[in-house]
XYZ file of C-alpha atoms in Angstrom:
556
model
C 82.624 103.001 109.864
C 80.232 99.758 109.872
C 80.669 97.564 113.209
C 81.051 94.113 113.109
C 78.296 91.974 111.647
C 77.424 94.938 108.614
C 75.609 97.190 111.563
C 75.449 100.943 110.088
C 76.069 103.490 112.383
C 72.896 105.020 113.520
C 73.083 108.195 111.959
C 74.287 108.812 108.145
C 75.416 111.764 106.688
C 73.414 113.468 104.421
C 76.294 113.942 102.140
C 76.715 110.674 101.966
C 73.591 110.213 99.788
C 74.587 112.785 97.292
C 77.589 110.291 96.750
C 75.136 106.911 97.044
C 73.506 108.016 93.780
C 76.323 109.461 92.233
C 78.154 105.774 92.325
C 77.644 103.230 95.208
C 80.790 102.337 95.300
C 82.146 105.955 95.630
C 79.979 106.071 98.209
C 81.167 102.380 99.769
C 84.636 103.690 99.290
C 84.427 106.615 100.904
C 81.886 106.160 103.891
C 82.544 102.516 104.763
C 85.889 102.098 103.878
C 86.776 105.331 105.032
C 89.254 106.428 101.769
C 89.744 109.551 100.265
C 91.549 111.165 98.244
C 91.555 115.031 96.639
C 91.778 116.698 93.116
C 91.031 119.776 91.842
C 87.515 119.961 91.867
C 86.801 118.946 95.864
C 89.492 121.655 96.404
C 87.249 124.013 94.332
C 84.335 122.664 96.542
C 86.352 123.260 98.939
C 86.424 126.910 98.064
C 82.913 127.217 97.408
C 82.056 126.794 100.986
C 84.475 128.549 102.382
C 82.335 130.899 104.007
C 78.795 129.402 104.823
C 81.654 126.581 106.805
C 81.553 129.184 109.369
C 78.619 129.393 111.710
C 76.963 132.568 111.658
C 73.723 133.901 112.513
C 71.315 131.993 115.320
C 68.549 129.418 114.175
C 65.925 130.022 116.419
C 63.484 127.337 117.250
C 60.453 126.540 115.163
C 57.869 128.675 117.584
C 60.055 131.555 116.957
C 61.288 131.410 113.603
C 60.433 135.002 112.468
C 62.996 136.277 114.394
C 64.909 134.087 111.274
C 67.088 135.790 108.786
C 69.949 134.061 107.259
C 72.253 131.158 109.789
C 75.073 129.332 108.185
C 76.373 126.577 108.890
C 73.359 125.055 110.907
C 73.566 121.249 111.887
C 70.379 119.063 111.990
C 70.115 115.304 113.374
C 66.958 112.916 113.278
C 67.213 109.315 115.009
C 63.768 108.891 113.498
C 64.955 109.420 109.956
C 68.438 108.198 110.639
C 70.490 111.732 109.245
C 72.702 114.342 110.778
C 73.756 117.053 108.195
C 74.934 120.219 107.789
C 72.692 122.789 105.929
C 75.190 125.665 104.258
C 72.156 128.220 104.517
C 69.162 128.793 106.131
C 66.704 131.455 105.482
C 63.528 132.624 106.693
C 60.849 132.865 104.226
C 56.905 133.134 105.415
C 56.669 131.298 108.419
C 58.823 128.921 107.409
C 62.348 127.730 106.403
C 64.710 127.322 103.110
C 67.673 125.221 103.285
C 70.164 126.568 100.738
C 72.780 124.418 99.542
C 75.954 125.654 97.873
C 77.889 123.780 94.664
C 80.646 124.856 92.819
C 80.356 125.010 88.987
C 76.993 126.018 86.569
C 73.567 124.336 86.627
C 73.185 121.772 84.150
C 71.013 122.330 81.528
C 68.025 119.747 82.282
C 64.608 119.899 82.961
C 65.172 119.965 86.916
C 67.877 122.426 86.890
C 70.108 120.452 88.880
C 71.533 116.597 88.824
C 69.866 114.017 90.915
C 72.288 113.681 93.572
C 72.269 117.459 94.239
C 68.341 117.486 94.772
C 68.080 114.327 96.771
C 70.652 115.911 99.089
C 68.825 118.746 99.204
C 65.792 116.862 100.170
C 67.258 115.386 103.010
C 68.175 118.565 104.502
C 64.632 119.456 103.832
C 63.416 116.471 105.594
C 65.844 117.076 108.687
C 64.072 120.373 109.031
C 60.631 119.265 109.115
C 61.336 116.421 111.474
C 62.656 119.008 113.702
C 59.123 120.614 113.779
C 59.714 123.633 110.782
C 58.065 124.034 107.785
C 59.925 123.668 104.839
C 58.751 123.045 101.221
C 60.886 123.682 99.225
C 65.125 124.699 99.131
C 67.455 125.776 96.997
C 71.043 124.990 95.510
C 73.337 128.290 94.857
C 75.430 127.400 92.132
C 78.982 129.176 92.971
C 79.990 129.801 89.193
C 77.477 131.640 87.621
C 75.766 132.904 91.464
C 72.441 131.649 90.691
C 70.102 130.007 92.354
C 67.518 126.569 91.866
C 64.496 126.462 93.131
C 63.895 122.897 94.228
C 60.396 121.430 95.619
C 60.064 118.814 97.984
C 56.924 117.149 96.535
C 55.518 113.991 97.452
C 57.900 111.957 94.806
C 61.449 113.443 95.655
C 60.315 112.512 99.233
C 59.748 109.039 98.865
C 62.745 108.962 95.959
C 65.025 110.399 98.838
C 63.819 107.712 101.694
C 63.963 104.561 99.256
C 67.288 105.892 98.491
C 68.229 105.926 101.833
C 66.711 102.226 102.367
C 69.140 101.132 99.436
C 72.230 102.958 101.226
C 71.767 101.682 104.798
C 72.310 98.256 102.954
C 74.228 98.490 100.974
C 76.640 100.293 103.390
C 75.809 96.513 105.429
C 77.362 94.777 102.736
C 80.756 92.442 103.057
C 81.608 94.130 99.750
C 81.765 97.223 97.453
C 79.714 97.417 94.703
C 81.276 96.581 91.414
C 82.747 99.521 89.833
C 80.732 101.441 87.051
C 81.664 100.446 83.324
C 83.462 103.133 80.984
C 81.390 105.641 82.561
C 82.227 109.616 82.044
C 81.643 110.322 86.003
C 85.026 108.322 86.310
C 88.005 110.368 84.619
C 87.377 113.256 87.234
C 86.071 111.484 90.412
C 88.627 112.215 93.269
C 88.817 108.594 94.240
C 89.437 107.128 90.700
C 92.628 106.183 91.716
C 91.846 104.495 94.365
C 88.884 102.533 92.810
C 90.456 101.842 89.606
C 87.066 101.037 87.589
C 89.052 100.557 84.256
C 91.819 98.387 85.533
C 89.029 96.046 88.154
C 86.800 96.083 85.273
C 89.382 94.703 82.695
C 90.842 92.292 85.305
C 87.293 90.928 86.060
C 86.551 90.189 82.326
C 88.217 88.575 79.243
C 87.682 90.848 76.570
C 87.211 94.722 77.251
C 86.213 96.801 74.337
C 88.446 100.104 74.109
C 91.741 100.665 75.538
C 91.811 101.423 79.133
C 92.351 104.731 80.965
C 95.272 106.021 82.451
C 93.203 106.191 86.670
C 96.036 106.194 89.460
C 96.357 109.736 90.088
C 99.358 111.490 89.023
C 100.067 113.985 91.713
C 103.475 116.898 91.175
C 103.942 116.371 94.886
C 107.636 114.485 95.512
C 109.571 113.511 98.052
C 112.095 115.338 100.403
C 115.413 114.510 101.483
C 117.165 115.949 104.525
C 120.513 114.254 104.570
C 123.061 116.851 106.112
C 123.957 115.957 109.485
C 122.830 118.423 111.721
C 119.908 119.775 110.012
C 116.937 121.058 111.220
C 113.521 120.772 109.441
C 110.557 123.225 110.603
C 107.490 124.785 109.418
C 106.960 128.443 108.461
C 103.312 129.138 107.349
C 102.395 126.650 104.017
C 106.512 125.909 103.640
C 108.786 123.485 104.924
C 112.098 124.584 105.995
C 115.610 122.716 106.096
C 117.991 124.637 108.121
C 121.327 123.264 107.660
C 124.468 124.550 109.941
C 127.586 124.265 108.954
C 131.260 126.444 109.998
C 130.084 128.977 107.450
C 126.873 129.637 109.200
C 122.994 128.690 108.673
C 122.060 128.126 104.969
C 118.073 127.131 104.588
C 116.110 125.775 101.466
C 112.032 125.785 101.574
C 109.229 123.561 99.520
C 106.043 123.899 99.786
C 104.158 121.962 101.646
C 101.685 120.967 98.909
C 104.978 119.922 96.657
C 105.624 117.295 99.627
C 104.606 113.495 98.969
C 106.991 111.982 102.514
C 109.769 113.209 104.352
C 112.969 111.394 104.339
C 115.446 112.609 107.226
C 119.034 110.708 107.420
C 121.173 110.443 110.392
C 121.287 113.502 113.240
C 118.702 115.874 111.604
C 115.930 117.523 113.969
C 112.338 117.509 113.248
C 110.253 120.196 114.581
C 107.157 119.184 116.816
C 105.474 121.833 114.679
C 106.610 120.378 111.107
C 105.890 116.597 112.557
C 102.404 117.846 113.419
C 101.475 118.994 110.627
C 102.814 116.478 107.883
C 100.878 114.212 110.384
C 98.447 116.435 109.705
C 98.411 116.330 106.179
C 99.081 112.317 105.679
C 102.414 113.076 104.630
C 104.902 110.462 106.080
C 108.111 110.807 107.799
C 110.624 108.360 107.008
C 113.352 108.189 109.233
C 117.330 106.704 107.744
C 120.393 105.903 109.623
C 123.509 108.145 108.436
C 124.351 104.807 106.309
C 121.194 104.690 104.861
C 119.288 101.433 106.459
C 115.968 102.523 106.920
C 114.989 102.742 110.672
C 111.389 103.297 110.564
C 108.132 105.529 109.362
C 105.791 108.029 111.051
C 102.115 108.787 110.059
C 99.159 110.469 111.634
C 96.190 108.167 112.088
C 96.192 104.646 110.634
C 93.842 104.099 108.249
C 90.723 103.245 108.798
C 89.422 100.750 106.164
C 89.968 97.498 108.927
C 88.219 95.530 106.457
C 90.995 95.142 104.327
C 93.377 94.609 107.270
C 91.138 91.649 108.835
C 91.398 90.435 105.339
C 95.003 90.771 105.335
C 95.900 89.249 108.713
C 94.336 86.280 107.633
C 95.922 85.966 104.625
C 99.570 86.527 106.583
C 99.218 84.066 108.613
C 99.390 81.092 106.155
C 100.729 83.015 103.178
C 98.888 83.484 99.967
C 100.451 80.787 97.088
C 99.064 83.331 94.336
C 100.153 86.269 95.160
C 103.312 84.757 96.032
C 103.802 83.177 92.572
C 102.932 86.256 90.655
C 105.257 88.564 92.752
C 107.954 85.884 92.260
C 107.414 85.361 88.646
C 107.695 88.942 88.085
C 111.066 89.203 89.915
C 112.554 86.221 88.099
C 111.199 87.770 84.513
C 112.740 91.113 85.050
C 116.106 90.129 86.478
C 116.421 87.774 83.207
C 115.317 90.833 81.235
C 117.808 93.369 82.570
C 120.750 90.148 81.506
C 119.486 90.604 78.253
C 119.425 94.150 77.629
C 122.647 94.527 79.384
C 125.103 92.105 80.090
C 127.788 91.961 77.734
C 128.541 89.264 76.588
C 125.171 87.636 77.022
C 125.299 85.005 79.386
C 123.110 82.578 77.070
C 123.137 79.483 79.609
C 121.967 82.129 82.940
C 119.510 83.235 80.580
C 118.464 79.772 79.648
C 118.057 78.883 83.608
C 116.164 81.483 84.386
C 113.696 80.596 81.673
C 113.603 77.391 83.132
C 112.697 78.847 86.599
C 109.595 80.656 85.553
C 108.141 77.207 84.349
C 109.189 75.556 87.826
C 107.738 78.802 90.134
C 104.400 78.683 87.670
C 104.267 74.887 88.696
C 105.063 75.643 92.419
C 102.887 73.908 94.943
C 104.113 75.754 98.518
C 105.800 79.066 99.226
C 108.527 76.997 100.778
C 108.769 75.519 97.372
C 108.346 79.141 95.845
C 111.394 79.948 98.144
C 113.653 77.419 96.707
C 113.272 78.710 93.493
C 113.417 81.945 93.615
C 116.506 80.979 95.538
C 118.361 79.062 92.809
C 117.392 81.749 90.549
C 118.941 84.963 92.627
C 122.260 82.839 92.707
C 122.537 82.548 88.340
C 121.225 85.883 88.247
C 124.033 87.342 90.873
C 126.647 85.594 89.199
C 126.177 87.331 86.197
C 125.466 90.564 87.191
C 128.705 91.877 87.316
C 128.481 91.390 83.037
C 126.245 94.599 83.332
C 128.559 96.673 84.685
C 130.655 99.084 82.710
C 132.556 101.723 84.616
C 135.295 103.724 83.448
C 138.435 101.821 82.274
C 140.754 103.030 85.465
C 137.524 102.285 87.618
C 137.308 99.045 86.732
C 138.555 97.351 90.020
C 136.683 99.507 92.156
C 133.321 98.115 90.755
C 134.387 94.724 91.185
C 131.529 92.479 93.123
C 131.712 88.362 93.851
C 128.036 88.223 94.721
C 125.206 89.385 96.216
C 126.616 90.410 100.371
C 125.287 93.001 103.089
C 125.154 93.604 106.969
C 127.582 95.661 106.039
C 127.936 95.276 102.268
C 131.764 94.102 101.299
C 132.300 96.029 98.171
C 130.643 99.259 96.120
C 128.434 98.065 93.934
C 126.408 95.818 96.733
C 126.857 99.656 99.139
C 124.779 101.109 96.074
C 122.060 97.986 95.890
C 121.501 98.255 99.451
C 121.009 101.773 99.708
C 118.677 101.432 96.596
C 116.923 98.459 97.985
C 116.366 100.636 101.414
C 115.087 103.662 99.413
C 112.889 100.749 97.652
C 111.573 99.421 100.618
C 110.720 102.748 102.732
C 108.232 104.176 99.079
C 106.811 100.339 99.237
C 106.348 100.664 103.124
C 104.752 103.943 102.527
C 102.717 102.990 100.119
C 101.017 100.266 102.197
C 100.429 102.669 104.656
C 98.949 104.946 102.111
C 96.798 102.122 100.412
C 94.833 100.994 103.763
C 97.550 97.738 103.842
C 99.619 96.702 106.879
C 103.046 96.885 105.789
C 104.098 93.987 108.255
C 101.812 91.379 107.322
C 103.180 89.790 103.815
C 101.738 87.480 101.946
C 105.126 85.568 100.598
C 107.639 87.235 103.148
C 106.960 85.405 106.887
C 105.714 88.175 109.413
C 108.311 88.382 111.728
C 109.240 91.239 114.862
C 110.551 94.364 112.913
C 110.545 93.349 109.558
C 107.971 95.222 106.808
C 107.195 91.776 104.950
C 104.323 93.169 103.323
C 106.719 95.835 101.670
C 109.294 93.572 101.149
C 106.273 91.997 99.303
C 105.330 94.512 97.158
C 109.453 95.578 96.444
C 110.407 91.768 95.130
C 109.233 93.102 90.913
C 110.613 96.580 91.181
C 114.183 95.399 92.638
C 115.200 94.703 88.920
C 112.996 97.657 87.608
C 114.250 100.754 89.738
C 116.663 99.550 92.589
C 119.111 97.323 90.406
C 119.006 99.457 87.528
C 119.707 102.632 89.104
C 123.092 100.932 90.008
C 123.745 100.484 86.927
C 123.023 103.771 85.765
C 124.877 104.998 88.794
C 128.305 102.879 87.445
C 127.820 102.595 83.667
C 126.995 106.859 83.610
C 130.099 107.774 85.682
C 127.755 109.224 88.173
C 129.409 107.891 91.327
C 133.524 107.030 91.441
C 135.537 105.541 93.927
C 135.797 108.507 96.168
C 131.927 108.313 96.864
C 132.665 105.509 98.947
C 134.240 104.961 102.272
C 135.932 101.671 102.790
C 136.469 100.460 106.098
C 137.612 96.753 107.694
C 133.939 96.352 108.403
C 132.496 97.051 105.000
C 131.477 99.941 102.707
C 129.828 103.196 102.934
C 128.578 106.264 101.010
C 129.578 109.623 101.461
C 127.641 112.650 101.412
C 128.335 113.655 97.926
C 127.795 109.529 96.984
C 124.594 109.892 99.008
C 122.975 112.342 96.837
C 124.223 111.240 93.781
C 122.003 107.994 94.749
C 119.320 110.079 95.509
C 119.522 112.285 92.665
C 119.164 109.032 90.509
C 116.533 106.958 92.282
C 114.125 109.853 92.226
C 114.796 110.033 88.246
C 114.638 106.320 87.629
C 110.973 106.623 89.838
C 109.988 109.397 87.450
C 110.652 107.273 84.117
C 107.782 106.250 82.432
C 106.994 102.475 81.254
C 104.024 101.353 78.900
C 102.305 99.136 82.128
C 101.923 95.272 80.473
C 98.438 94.741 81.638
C 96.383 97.735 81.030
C 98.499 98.888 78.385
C 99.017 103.091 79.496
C 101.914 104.770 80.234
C 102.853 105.420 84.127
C 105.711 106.597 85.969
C 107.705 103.581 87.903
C 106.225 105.701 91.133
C 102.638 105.141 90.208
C 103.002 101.821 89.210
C 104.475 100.942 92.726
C 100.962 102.962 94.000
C 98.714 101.016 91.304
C 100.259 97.556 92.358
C 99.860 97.735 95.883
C 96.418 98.587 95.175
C 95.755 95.638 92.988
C 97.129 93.843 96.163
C 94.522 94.958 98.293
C 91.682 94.601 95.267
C 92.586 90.825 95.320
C 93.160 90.585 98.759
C 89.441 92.020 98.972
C 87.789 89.797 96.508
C 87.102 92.647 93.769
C 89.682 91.264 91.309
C 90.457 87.257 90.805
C 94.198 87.298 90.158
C 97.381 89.550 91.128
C 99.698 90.107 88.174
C 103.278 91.885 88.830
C 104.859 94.542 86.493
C 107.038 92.966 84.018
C 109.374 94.493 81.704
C 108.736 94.393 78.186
């Protein structure tokens, strides 16, 4: 939204100051950066206007304005005043005009009969009219709950309130920077964009001590992802549902989910998407991820990039040399679960692996280069692979099938590195979409060297959860009887899933993403799916300056 150099745009919404005293940085967030993000009470907003977002009625020009009754809907500019807004209402009244603006909810019960941000808003509307030559002195704000209606006066001091106001937007909307977020405040818990400012968690990362325990703020949406993996399916769009036709010799059998219940699209192999269902996921931000029949993830499709470039300027730079810091921490994390899931699991402990790996968080803490970062990760993936087999447990006459020498892929040799790739894909394609999601470019890492077709960013962001969700659904998948031998195709060329081994994957990646972990830094409980959202948006926090430091997830 600003140009290069901080230049505002000429013109600012007048809902845009509502926000600006509200919370600057909501307003930063949402105007500048161009974020948003719903909940339940826009949607009720949402509602509320529902029908004065339809124009109706003619607004006649000043000289005629008894021939007024009620327009909805009207839009207003002033280059003078630099505003454009939309009044919900306009009535005739004397000669004159009265903007009406509609809010969901009750008055409050103050002095003014309405908040601050609500009035000022109103004022502006008021001021649009009267620099487009009507008279207007006063407006009021319906109140969609309880249908009443505030009388609000445009006197001399809510003028020049409302134009200072405006003076303190224009620069702060100039700014390199948001504003810092606001401290413990109760306008947070049920701001639509908490989870994407994360006041709590910047707060307690920008300070040493913070006095009461933090708040749980990524949102926590029931929306989850779909999987179309029979081969010849079709997936359309009937009304607010999506459908998955699959055909088989026994004829057409079709499932439906709501569209609201749908977080991404994952479609495997030879299934058909509709123009109309690509549309409107596209539509609705919901992204496409598209799988080969083997499961190596082939690519993503959104609508509209996002458009907070600030953060991706910031980014690009960043990729080009690499980032030391964020490379360590993402490292460290890696090396400190993969020791943790030898200890809880592998049987018999493998006290001299364990050992080593110890020893490799001290050297990658003491790294200089992410060449030298490299090296040690390296030497630490090879003690931690040769052990990993100790973890496994399958059933007694199953125990040669789940036999693995190492980490291999491109096509993986045996079934248990078939399950970690198709778990590290799945990883991968919820990390890539998360970037997207987040403002971040998924090909630009800060550890992982950019290079033609590869997500390094993702691959960035997916180095801490491999241990945490990928690996140990594997393990879940072996040790719980879950998959067997005849899950898996084995050719000269490698190893496959089958269709039934397929979903039994998927069935247990989406549960491992829905357990729930006590998070080490700010101490509340989130699923492993939010905590892949809240770390990629630490990411872009440091990679914007807001927060010092980048700590991974680590498992307790």
């Amino acid at each position: 939204m600003v140009a290069d150099g901080g230049v505002v745009p000429e013109l600012v919404p007048v809902r845009m100051l509502n926000e600006f005293v509200y919370c600057e940085r909501l307003f930063f967030i949402e105007w500048v950066q161009a974020r948003w993000a719903g909940n339940e009470d826009t949607a009720e907003g949402d509602y509320a206007h529902r029908s004065t977002d339809r124009q109706v009625g003619s607004a006649p020009p000043p000289d005629s304005i008894d021939e007024l009754r009620i327009a909805r809907s009207v839009k207003l500019s002033s280059e003078r005043l630099g505003l454009v807004g939309v009044i919900d209402t306009l009535e005739g009244n004397d000669g004159g005009v009265v903007p009406i603006d509609y809010k969901k909810g009750a008055p409050p019960d103050t002095p003014a009969g309405a908040w601050e941000p609500e009035r000022v808003q109103l004022c502006a509307l008021g001021l649009l009219l009267r620099d487009n030559g009507y008279e207007c002195s006063h407006g009021e704000i319906y109140f969609a709950q309880t249908r009443q209606r505030v009388r609000v006066e445009f006197d001399e001091r809510l003028v020049e309130v409302t134009l200072d106001l405006l003076t303190q937007l224009r620069a702060t909307a100039a700014a390199d920077n948001a504003p810092g977020p606001l401290d413990d405040s109760p306008k947070c818990p049920r701001c639509s964009l908490v989870g994407v400012c994360l006041p709590d968690e910047t707060n307690k990362l920008n300070r040493a001590q913070v006095p009461a325990p933090v708040r749980l703020m990524v949102r926590n949406g029931d929306s989850r992802p779909v999987y179309a993996t029979e081969p010849g399916s079709t997936v359309g769009k009937s009304g607010e549902r999506l459908i998955i036709t699959n055909r088989d010799r026994d004829g057409s059998r079709s499932r439906s989910v709501r569209l609201i219940d749908v977080s991404q699209l994952n479609v495997f192999g030879n299934v058909q998407v509709t123009t109309q269902a690509i549309r409107e996921l596209m539509r609705r931000d919901i992204p496409i991820c598209w799988f080969s029949h083997g499961g190596w993830f082939s690519g993503i499709a959104e609508g509209l990039p996002s458009k907070h470039v600030d953060l991706r300027v910031r980014q690009a730079s960043i990729a080009a040399d690499g980032n030391l810091d964020l490379a360590r921490a993402s490292v460290l994390a890696k090396i400190k679960n993969s020791r943790a899931l030898l200890m809880r699991n592998a049987r018999p402990r493998p006290h001299e692996a364990i050992v080593r790996l110890k020893s490799a968080v001290a050297e990658a803490q003491h790294a200089t280069s992410v060449p030298s970062l490299l090296g040690v990760e390296g030497a630490a993936a090879r003690t931690y692979w040769s052990h990993f087999g100790r973890m496994l447990r399958p059933n007694d006459d199953e125990i040669a099938d789940f036999d693995m020498n190492g980490r291999n892929r491109r096509p993986p040799l045996d079934r248990v590195n078939c399950l970690l790739s198709y778990c590290y894909s799945l990883l991968v394609k919820d990390c890539t979409a998360m970037a997207f999601s987040v403002g971040l470019d998924p090909y630009m890492g800060y550890y992982h060297r950019p290079r033609f077709g590869r997500p390094a960013l993702a691959l960035d962001l997916s180095e801490e959860f491999r241990p945490l969700i990928a690996e140990s659904t594997v393990l879940t998948l072996i040790n719980n009887g879950e998959v067997a031998a005849n899950d898996f195709v084995v050719r000269a060329q490698g190893v496959a899933l089958t269709q039934d081994g397929r979903r039994a994957v998927l069935r247990a990646y989406e549960r491992r993403l829905e357990t729930e972990l006590t998070h080490p830094v700010f101490g509340y409980r989130v699923s492993y799916r939010r905590a892949i959202e809240l770390q990629a948006r630490l990411v872009a926090a440091v990679i914007l300056g807001e927060v010092p430091a980048y700590e991974g997830l680590t498992m307790r």
